[in-house]
Amino acid sequence: MLSSGALSLAFLSLASVARTATVTYDWTATWVWASPDGYGRPVVGINNQWPCPKIEATVGDTVVINFTNNLGNQTSGLHFHGINQVQTPEMDGPSGVTQCPVPPGSTLTYKFVVDIGGTFWYHSHNMGQYPDGLRGVFIVHDPNDPYSGKYDEEVIMTVSDWYHNESLPLVRNMLQPSNTRFAPPIPDRLIVNEGAGLLVNFTKGKTYRFRVISFAALASFMIHFDSHDMNIIMNDAAYLKQEAAQQIRIAAAQRYDFLVEAKDGDSGNYPFLVAMDINRDWTNTDLGALVWPHNYTGYLVMDPSKPTDKLDVVSEFSPADDAHFKPHDGAAPYANYTSHIKLDFDFCTDANGIPRACFNNVTYIGQPVPTLYSAATTGDNNTNPIVYGQVNPFVVSYGEVVQIVVNNHDEATHPFHLHGHHFQVLDRPASGAGDWPGTDAGYAAEPPMRDTVTIMGKSHAVLRFKATNPGVWLFHCHIEWHVEMGLTATIIEAPEKLRDHTFPSDHLDACHKLKIPTEGNAAGNTVNVLDTSGYVTVNPTTYNGAMYTPPPNKRCKPQKG
Ligand SMILES: *[C@@H]1O[C@H](CO)[C@@H](O)[C@H](O)[C@H]1NC(C)=O
Ligand SMILES: *[C@@H]1O[C@H](CO)[C@@H](O)[C@H](O)[C@H]1NC(C)=O
Ligand SMILES: *[C@@H]1O[C@H](CO)[C@@H](O)[C@H](O)[C@H]1NC(C)=O
Ligand SMILES: *[C@@H]1O[C@H](CO)[C@@H](O)[C@H](O)[C@H]1NC(C)=O
Ligand SMILES: *[C@@H]1O[C@H](CO)[C@@H](O)[C@H](O)[C@H]1NC(C)=O
Ligand SMILES: *[C@@H]1O[C@H](CO)[C@@H](O)[C@H](O)[C@H]1NC(C)=O
Ligand SMILES: *[C@@H]1O[C@H](CO)[C@@H](O)[C@H](O)[C@H]1NC(C)=O
Ligand SMILES: *[C@@H]1O[C@H](CO)[C@@H](O)[C@H](O)[C@H]1NC(C)=O
């Protein structure tokens, strides 16, 4: 006889089968002319449109994106930021990591299950391409949302810096020996909802759930809603205990969900402010006077017949401290970590005098073979970091609790992102706190979970996650220009479970078209996977970004056998 527990389990799984669906998108990347701020330029759009379309699904759904690259002169690809890709690490999207770049004329299908709800985004993870426009909103609705019923309407707001030049010349200009100050490209403008802006129809008695997403390449944004609180309920698709904030700061790639209530006494129209923060560290005026060169004012509109011209002026920015938000489930820090990864971040210079960014004095250099392909094809040797080349690999075993400590030796703040996981933010001290002292003390009792955390200047952060998601996951600064400078490490998670991992034929075809090997170590050596010949140890002096050059017609290496 079945126990009642087994019965209810069987019932639950039936119910969830009935609920889930497959959501399919047929997308072709193309160049589109757009002028989101009044200045026309080519952008990377989808199906000849820009802004790019929204992905919308429900927890448990399978999302299928049939992605064709029709750019002609650039390779491409998509990453789904915040989606953990459980059991589908090959769908994560970064070029050279979990797939080859998608060459012009090729189609590649992404297929994965969305396991948690929240506010996400997708973007190209291919050689500095997303600031050229290839990014969009990704919403996963959650039938078990603890805040469902607490709001009436949803409002999506994307914030981004914007450049009039294309990424390729911008990065080329940055990666010059003359750039001894490691200066990134400075944005020309701030755009909200990709230039469309935001007027919210604000009705007395209603509560609005804002889903704010930063598409930025560099900048952060201070957000303030005049006389209305932002009641924060989620960050980076992780539920929080509700907390009122007057100001928030959102860094590149972060998301905030918050409730704004139209109060009984409200009348008229209310401005709200989005101020671009390109200060190196807004808490440190020793670096010079703070500057706020680009603002956007949106409005909560109660009465369209009344003017929307008032500005929301803030005399001093003092955003809520997101390291002290509390997770909705009240979970404590993961205990007894067995893996400790210490990452000292410094700017550095390579053998050609080109400015780079380093973890532990080593800059990330993409290798010929995507790292996940090496993990899948180097047998027992896939636990040996040597097989991956200079991708700053860190191997952790299945089930370990992993502690990552980042010591930021730069004076500026930097937002760090981990693929494949939410991590707990145990500690994120103020600017000037220096390196991690080497002891585990003073941590949050209920650490918030995020996928992207801002680390303050000359300070550090302590993060933890559970290694239960086999795959190859990048950990990097989400300032896209710093990714191109090499500010990336690679977590090789549970390689012992990746040995038989297989790849769809269209993913392999993308590699074959580009004559990129799909087996062996970082250089495609299959006979002796500890043979490091062919590894890339210095970047080419000319940066070509996503520019497509057809591969030479001969094999790069003589065939074995
Ligand atoms: C995917 O797109 C390609 C090229 O547009 C098309 O040939 C193919 O039929 C599409 N596949 C699916 C499953 O929609
Ligand atoms: C940006 O574009 C302008 C106009 O084409 C050009 O003068 C300038 O040199 C470019 N800057 C960079 C960094 O490429
Ligand atoms: C806001 O209200 C105006 C006028 O009633 C309407 O045209 C517009 O579509 C509404 N916008 C939204 C986002 O609902
Ligand atoms: C942007 O807003 C801030 C805060 O209100 C203000 O200090 C700054 O002067 C504004 N910038 C511009 C260019 O108006
Ligand atoms: C951590 O280790 C301590 C001491 O061995 C043990 O009492 C505790 O149960 C462990 N906690 C977890 C979550 O495994
Ligand atoms: C990086 O290089 C500096 C200067 O040579 C040295 O002091 C430091 O110990 C190095 N750090 C690591 C992690 O190797
Ligand atoms: C690891 O690689 C070395 C060199 O290729 C090889 O001799 C050895 O057999 C490999 N070990 C396993 C378990 O595959
Ligand atoms: C590719 O084509 C687009 C659209 O014409 C152009 O703006 C861009 O500069 C071209 N070159 C590269 C390397 O992207």
PDB file of C-alpha atoms and ligand atoms in Angstrom, residues 39 164-174 185 188, ligand 2:
ATOM      1  CA  TYR A  39      22.075  59.693 -32.252  1.00  0.00           C
ATOM      2  CA  HIS A 164      27.912  56.230 -29.749  1.00  0.00           C
ATOM      3  CA  ASN A 165      30.895  54.189 -30.940  1.00  0.00           C
ATOM      4  CA  GLU A 166      30.898  50.430 -31.453  1.00  0.00           C
ATOM      5  CA  SER A 167      32.598  48.129 -28.962  1.00  0.00           C
ATOM      6  CA  LEU A 168      35.405  47.074 -31.280  1.00  0.00           C
ATOM      7  CA  PRO A 169      37.000  50.533 -31.686  1.00  0.00           C
ATOM      8  CA  LEU A 170      36.311  51.326 -28.036  1.00  0.00           C
ATOM      9  CA  VAL A 171      38.115  48.225 -26.777  1.00  0.00           C
ATOM     10  CA  ARG A 172      40.918  48.616 -29.314  1.00  0.00           C
ATOM     11  CA  ASN A 173      41.452  52.105 -28.009  1.00  0.00           C
ATOM     12  CA  MET A 174      41.472  50.835 -24.405  1.00  0.00           C
ATOM     13  CA  PRO A 185      35.571  53.809 -22.420  1.00  0.00           C
ATOM     14  CA  ASP A 188      27.995  59.020 -23.939  1.00  0.00           C
TER      15      ASP A 188
HETATM   16  C1  LIG B   2      34.480  57.355 -31.754  1.00  0.00           C
HETATM   17  O1  LIG B   2      33.909  57.808 -32.948  1.00  0.00           O
HETATM   18  C2  LIG B   2      34.321  59.110 -33.339  1.00  0.00           C
HETATM   19  C3  LIG B   2      33.529  59.501 -34.557  1.00  0.00           C
HETATM   20  O2  LIG B   2      33.550  58.470 -35.504  1.00  0.00           O
HETATM   21  C4  LIG B   2      35.821  59.085 -33.564  1.00  0.00           C
HETATM   22  O3  LIG B   2      36.249  60.377 -33.899  1.00  0.00           O
HETATM   23  C5  LIG B   2      36.521  58.628 -32.306  1.00  0.00           C
HETATM   24  O4  LIG B   2      37.899  58.529 -32.514  1.00  0.00           O
HETATM   25  C6  LIG B   2      35.980  57.299 -31.851  1.00  0.00           C
HETATM   26  N1  LIG B   2      36.579  56.929 -30.595  1.00  0.00           N
HETATM   27  C7  LIG B   2      37.031  55.715 -30.379  1.00  0.00           C
HETATM   28  C8  LIG B   2      37.603  55.487 -29.033  1.00  0.00           C
HETATM   29  O5  LIG B   2      36.981  54.831 -31.172  1.00  0.00           O
END
